[in-house]
PDB file of C-alpha atoms in Angstrom:
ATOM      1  CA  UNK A 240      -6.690  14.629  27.586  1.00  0.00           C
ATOM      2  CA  UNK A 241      -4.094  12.537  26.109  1.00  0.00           C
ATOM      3  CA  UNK A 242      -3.998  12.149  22.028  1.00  0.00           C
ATOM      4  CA  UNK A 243      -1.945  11.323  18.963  1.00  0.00           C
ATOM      5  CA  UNK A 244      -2.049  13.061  15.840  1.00  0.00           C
ATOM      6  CA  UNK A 245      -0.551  12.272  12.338  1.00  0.00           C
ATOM      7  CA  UNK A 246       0.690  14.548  10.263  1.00  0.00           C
ATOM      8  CA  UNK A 247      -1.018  13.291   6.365  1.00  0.00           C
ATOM      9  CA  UNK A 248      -3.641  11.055   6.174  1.00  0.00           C
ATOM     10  CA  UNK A 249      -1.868  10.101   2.474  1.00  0.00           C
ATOM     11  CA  UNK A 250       1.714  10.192   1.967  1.00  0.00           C
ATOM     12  CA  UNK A 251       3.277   8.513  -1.316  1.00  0.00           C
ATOM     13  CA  UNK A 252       6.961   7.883  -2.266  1.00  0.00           C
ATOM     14  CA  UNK A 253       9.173   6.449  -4.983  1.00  0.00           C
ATOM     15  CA  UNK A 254      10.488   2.786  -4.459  1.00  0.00           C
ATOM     16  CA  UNK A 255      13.873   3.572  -3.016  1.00  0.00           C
ATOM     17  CA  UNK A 256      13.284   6.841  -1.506  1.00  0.00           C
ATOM     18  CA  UNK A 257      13.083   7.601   2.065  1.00  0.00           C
ATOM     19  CA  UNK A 258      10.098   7.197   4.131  1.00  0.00           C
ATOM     20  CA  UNK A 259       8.946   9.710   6.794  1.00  0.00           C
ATOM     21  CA  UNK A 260       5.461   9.355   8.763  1.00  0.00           C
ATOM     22  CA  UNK A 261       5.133  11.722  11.614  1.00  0.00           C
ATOM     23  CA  UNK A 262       3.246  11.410  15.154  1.00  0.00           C
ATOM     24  CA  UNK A 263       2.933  13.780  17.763  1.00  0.00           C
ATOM     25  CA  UNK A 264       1.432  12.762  21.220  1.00  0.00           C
ATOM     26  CA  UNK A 265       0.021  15.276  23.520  1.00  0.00           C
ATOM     27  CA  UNK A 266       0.979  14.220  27.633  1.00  0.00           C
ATOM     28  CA  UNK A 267       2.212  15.086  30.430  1.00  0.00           C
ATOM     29  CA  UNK A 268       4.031  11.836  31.463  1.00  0.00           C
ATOM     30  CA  UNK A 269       6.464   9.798  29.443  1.00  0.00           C
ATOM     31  CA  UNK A 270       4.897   7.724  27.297  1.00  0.00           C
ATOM     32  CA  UNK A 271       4.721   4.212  25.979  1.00  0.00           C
ATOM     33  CA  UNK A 272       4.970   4.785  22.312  1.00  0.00           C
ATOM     34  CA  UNK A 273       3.675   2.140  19.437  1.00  0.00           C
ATOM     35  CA  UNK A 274       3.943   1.715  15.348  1.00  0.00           C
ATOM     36  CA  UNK A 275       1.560  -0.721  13.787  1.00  0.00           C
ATOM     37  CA  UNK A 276       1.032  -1.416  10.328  1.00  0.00           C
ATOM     38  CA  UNK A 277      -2.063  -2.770   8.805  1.00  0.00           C
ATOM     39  CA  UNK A 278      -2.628  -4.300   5.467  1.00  0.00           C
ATOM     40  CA  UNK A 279      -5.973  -3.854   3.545  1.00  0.00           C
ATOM     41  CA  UNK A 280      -8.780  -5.725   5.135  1.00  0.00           C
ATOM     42  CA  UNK A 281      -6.094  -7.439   7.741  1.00  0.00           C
ATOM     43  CA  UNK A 282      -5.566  -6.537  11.595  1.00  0.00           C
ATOM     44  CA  UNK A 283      -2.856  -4.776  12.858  1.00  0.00           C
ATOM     45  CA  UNK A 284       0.647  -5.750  13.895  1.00  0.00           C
ATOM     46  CA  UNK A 285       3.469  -4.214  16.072  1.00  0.00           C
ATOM     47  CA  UNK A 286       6.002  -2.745  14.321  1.00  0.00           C
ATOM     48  CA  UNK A 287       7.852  -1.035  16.931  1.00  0.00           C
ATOM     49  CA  UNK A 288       7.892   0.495  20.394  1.00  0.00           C
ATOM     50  CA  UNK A 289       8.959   2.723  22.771  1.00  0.00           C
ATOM     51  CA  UNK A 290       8.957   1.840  26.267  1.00  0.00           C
ATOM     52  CA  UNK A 291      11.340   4.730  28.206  1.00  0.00           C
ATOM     53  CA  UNK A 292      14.646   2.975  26.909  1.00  0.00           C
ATOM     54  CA  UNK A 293      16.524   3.530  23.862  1.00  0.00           C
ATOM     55  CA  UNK A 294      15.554   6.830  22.289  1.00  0.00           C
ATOM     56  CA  UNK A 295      16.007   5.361  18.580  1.00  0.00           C
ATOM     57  CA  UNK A 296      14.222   2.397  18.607  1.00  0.00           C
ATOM     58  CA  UNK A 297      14.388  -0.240  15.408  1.00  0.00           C
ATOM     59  CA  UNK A 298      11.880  -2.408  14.670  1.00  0.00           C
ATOM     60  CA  UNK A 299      10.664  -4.871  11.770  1.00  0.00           C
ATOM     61  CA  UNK A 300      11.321  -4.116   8.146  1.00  0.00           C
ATOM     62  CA  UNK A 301      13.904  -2.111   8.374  1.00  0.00           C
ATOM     63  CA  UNK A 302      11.929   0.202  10.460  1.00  0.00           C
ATOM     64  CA  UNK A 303      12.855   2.384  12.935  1.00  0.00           C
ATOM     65  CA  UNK A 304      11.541   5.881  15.157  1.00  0.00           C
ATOM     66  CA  UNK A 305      13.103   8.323  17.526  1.00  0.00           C
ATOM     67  CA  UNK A 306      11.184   9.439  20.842  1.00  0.00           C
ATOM     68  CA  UNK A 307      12.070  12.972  21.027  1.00  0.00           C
ATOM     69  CA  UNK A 308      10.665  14.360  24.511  1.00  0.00           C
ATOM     70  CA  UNK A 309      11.408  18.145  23.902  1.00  0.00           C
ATOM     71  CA  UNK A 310       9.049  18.042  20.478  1.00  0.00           C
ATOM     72  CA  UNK A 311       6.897  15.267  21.439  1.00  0.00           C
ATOM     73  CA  UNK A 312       7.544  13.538  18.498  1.00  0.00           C
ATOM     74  CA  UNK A 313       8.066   9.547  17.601  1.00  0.00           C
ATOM     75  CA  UNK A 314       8.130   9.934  13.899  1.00  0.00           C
ATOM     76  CA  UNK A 315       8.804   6.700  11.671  1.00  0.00           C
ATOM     77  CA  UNK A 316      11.658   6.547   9.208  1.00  0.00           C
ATOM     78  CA  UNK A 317      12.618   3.436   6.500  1.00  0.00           C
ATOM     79  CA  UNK A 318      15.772   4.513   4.042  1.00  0.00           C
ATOM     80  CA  UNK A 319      14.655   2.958   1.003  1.00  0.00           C
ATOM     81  CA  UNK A 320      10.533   2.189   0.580  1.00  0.00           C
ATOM     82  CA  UNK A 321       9.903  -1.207  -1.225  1.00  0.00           C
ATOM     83  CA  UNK A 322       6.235  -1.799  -3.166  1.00  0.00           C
ATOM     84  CA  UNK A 323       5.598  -4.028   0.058  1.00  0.00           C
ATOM     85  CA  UNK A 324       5.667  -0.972   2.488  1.00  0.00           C
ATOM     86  CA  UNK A 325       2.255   0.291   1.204  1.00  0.00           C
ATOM     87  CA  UNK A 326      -0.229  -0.008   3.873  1.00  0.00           C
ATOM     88  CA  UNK A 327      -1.969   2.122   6.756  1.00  0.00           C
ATOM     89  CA  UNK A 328       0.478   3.153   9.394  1.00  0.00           C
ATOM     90  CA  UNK A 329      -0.644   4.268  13.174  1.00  0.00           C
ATOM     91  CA  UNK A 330       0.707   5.933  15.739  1.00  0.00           C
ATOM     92  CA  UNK A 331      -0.455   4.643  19.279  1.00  0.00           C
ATOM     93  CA  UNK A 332       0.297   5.827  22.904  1.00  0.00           C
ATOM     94  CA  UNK A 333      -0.162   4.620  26.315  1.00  0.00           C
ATOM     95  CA  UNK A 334       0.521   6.119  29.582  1.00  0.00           C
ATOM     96  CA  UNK A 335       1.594   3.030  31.004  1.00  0.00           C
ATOM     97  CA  UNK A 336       1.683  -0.417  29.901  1.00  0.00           C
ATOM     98  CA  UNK A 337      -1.765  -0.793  31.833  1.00  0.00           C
ATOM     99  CA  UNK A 338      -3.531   2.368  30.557  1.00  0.00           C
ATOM    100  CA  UNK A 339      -5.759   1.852  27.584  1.00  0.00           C
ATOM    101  CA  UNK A 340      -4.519   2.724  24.279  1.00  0.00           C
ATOM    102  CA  UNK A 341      -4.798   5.771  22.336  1.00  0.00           C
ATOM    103  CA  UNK A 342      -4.767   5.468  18.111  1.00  0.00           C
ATOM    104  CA  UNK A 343      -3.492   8.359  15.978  1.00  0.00           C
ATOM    105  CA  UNK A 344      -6.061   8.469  13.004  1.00  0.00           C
ATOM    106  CA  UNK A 345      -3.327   6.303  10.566  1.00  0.00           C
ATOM    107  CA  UNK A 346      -1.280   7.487   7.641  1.00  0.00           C
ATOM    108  CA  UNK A 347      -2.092   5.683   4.394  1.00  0.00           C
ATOM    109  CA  UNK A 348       1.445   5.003   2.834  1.00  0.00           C
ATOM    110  CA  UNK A 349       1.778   4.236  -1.325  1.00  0.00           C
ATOM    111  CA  UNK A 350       4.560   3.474  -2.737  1.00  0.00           C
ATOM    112  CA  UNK A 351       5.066   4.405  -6.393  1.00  0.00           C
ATOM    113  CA  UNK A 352       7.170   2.041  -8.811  1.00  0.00           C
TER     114      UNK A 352
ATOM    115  CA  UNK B 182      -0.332 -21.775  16.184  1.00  0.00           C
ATOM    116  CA  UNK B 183      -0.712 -19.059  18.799  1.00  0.00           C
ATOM    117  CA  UNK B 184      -2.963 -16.086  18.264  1.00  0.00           C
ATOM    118  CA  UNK B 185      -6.527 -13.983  18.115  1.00  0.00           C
ATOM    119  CA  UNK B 186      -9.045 -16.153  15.850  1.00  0.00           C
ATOM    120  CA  UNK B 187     -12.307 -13.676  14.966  1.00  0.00           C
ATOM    121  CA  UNK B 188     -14.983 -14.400  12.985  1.00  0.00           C
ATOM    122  CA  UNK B 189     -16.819 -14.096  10.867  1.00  0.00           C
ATOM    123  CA  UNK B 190     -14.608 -12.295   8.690  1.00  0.00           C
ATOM    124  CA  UNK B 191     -17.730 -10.662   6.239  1.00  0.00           C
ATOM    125  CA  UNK B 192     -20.983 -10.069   7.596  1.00  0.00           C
ATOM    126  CA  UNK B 193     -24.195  -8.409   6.508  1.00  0.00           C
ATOM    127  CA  UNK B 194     -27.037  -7.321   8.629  1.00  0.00           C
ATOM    128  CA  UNK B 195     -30.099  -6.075   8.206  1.00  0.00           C
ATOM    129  CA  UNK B 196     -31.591  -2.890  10.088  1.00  0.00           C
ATOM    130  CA  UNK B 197     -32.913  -3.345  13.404  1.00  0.00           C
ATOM    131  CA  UNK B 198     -31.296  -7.128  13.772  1.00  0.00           C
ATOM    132  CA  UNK B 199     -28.611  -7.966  16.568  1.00  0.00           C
ATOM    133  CA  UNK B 200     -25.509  -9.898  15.554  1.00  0.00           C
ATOM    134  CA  UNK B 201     -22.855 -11.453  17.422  1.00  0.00           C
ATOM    135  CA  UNK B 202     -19.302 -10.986  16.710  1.00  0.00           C
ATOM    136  CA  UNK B 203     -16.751 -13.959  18.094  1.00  0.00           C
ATOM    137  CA  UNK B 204     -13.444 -13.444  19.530  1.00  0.00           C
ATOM    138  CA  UNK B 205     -10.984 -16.004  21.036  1.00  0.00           C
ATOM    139  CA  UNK B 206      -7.471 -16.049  21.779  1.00  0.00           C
ATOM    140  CA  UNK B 207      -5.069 -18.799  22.727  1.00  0.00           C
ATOM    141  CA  UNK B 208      -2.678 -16.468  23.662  1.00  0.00           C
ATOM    142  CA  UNK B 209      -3.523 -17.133  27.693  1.00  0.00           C
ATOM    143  CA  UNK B 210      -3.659 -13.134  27.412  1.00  0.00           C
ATOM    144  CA  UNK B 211      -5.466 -11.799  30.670  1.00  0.00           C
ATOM    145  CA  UNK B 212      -6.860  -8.522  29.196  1.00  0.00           C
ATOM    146  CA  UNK B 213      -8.767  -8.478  25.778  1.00  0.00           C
ATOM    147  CA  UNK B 214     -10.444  -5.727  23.873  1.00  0.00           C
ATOM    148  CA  UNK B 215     -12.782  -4.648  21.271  1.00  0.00           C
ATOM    149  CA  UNK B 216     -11.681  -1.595  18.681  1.00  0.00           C
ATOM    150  CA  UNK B 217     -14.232  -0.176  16.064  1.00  0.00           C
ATOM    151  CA  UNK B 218     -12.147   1.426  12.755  1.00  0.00           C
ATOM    152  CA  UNK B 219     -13.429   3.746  10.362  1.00  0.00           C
ATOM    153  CA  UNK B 220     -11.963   5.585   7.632  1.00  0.00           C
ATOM    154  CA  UNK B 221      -9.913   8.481   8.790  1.00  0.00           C
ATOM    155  CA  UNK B 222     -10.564   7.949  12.507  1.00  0.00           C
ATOM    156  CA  UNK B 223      -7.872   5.551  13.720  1.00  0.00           C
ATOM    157  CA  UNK B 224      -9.355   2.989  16.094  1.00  0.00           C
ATOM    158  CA  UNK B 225     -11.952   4.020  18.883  1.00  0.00           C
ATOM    159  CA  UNK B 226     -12.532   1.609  21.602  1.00  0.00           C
ATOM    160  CA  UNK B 227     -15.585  -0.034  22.130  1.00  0.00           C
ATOM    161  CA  UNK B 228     -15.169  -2.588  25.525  1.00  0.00           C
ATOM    162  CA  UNK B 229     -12.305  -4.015  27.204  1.00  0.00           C
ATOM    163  CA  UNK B 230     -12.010  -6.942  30.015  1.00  0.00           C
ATOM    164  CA  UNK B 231      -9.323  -7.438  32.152  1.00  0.00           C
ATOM    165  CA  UNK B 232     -10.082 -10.285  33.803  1.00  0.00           C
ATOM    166  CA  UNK B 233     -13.089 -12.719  33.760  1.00  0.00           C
ATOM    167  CA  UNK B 234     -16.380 -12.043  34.502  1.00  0.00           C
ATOM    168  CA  UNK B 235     -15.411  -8.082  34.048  1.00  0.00           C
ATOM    169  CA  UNK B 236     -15.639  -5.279  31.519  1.00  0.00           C
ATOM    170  CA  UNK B 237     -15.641  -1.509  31.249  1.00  0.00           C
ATOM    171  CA  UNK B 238     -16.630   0.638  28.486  1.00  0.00           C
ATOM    172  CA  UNK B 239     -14.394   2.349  26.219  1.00  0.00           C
ATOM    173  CA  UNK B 240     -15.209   5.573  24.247  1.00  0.00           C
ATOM    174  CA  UNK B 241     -18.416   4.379  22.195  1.00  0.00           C
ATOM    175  CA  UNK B 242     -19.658   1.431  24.237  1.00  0.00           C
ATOM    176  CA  UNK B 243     -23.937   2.476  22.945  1.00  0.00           C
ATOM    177  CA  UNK B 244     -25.485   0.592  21.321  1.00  0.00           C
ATOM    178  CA  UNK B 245     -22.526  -2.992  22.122  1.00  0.00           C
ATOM    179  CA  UNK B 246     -22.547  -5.525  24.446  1.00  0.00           C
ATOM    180  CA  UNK B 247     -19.998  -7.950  25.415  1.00  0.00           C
ATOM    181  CA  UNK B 248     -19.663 -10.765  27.961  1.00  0.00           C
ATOM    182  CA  UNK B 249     -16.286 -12.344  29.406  1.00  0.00           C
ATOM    183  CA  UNK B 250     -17.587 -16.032  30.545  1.00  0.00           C
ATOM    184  CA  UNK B 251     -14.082 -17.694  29.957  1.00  0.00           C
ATOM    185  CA  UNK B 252     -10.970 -15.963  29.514  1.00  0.00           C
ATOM    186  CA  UNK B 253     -10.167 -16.837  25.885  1.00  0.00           C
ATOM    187  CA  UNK B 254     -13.589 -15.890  24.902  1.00  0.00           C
ATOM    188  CA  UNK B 255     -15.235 -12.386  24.359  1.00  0.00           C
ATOM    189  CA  UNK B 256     -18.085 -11.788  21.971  1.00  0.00           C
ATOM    190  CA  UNK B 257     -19.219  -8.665  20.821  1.00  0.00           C
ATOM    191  CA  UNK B 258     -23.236  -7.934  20.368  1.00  0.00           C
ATOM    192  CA  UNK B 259     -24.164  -5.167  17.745  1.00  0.00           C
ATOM    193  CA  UNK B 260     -27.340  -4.396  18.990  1.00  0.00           C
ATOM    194  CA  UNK B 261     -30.021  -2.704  16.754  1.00  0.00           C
ATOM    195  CA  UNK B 262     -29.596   0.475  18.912  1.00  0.00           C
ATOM    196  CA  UNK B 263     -26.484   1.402  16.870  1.00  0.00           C
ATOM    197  CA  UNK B 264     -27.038   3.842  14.505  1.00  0.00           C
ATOM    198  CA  UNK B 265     -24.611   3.278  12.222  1.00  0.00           C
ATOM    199  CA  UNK B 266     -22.997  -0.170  12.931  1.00  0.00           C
ATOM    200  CA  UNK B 267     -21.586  -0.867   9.087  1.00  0.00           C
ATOM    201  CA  UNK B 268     -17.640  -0.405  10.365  1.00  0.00           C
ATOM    202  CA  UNK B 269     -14.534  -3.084  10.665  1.00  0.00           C
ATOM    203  CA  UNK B 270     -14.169  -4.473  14.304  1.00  0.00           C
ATOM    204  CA  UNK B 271     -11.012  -5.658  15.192  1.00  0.00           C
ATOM    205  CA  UNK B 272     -10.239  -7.880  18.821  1.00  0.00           C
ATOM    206  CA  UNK B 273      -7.316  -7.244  20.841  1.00  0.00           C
ATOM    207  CA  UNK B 274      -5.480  -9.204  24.035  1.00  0.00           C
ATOM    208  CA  UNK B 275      -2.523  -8.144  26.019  1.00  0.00           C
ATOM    209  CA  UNK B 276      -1.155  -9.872  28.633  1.00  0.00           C
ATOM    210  CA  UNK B 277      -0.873  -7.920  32.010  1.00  0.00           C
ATOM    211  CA  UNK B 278       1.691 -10.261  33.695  1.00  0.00           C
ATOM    212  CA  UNK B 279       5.245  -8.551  34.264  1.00  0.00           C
ATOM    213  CA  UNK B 280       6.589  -9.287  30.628  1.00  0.00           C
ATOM    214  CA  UNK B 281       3.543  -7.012  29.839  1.00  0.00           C
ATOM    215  CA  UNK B 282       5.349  -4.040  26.988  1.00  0.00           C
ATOM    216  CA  UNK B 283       1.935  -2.524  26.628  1.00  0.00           C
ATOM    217  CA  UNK B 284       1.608  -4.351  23.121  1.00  0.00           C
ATOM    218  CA  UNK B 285      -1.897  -5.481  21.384  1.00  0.00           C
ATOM    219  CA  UNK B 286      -2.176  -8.381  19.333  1.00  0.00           C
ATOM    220  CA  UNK B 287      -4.987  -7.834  16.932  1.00  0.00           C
ATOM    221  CA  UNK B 288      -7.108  -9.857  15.498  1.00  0.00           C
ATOM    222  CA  UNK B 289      -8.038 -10.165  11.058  1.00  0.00           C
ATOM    223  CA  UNK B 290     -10.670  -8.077  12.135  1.00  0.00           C
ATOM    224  CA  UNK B 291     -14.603  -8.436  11.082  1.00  0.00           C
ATOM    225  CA  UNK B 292     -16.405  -6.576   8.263  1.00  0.00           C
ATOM    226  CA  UNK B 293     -19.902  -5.840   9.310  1.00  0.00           C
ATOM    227  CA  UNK B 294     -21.972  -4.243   6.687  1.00  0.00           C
ATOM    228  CA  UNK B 295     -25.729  -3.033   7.824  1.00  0.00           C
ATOM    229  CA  UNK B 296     -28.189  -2.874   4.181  1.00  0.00           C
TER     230      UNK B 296
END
């Protein structure tokens, strides 16, 4: 069965320092590959995606992940955290863009002043 | 404005009572869904419709109903044979036309809290 795990259910960083939140997917097809962020007591919104182009894709907020096949990895990078980064982050996957989606079980990111 | 309107946003039940949560979405998104989200466990997926008149269940459909009467409509019934229905519900819609990316739009979500 297909599923996404995160790697810390917590991570915190300085403002300023870089920001690392890893996902791993477990499938035997290539993948469609999501970041969402959500904000306390808000939905969730797209921050990025991977859908069998680009390897290093960018997304909103400075954002950005890298689909590596041969680790099954799409980790999520920022260079410099601001206080505004600090929400839950999830990793989603899909084994088309018809299949149902699959959530990771989120990273909670805080950024320290 | 386009997007997923859901409400209400705060609700309280009491044991053994049904409520209804409402979803609509002006998106003219074909499929939509419903996600349940608990601390620590990502989002599990309750029901999903893909076109009208038609759902399946997800992963923990007990103890929910939905309906799919109109397309930008689909309400979500906690019934009183959840066990533990206190959670944050959050509605979904994706389009399934060929710009279809495999992206959700979500919701603000719905705070149900059973005393």
């Amino acid at each position: 069965a297909q599923s996404v795990t995160q790697l810390g259910s917590h991570v915190s960083v300085s403002e300023g320092a870089l920001v690392l939140l890893r996902c791993n997917y477990s499938s035997s097809v290539p993948p469609y590959l999501f970041w969402y962020v959500q904000y306390p007591n808000q939905g969730l919104q797209l921050l990025l995606k991977y859908t069998s182009a680009a390897t290093l894709v960018k997304g909103i907020n400075g954002f950005e992940a890298e689909f590596k096949k041969s680790e099954t990895s799409f980790h999520l990078t920022k260079p410099s955290a601001h206080m505004s980064d600090a929400a839950e982050y999830f990793c989603a996957y899909s084994k088309t863009s018809y299949d149902k989606v699959i959530f990771g079980p989120g990273t909670s990111l805080s950024v320290i002043p | 404005d386009g997007g997923i309107t859901q409400s209400p946003k705060y609700l309280f039940r009491k044991e053994g009572q049904n409520v209804t949560l409402s979803c609509e979405q002006n998106l003219n998104h074909d499929a939509m869904y419903w996600y349940r989200q608990d601390p620590g466990q990502g989002l599990r997926l309750i029901y999903y419709s893909q076109i009208v008149n038609d759902f399946q269940k997800g992963d923990i459909a007990e103890g929910y109903s939905v309906s799919r009467e109109k397309k930008e409509s689909f309400p979500l019934t906690v019934t009183s044979a959840q066990k533990n229905p206190t959670a944050f519900y959050l509605c979904a819609s994706n389009t399934l036309g060929s710009t279809n990316t495999g992206e959700l739009f979500f919701g603000e979500g719905s705070r149900l809290t059973v005393l």
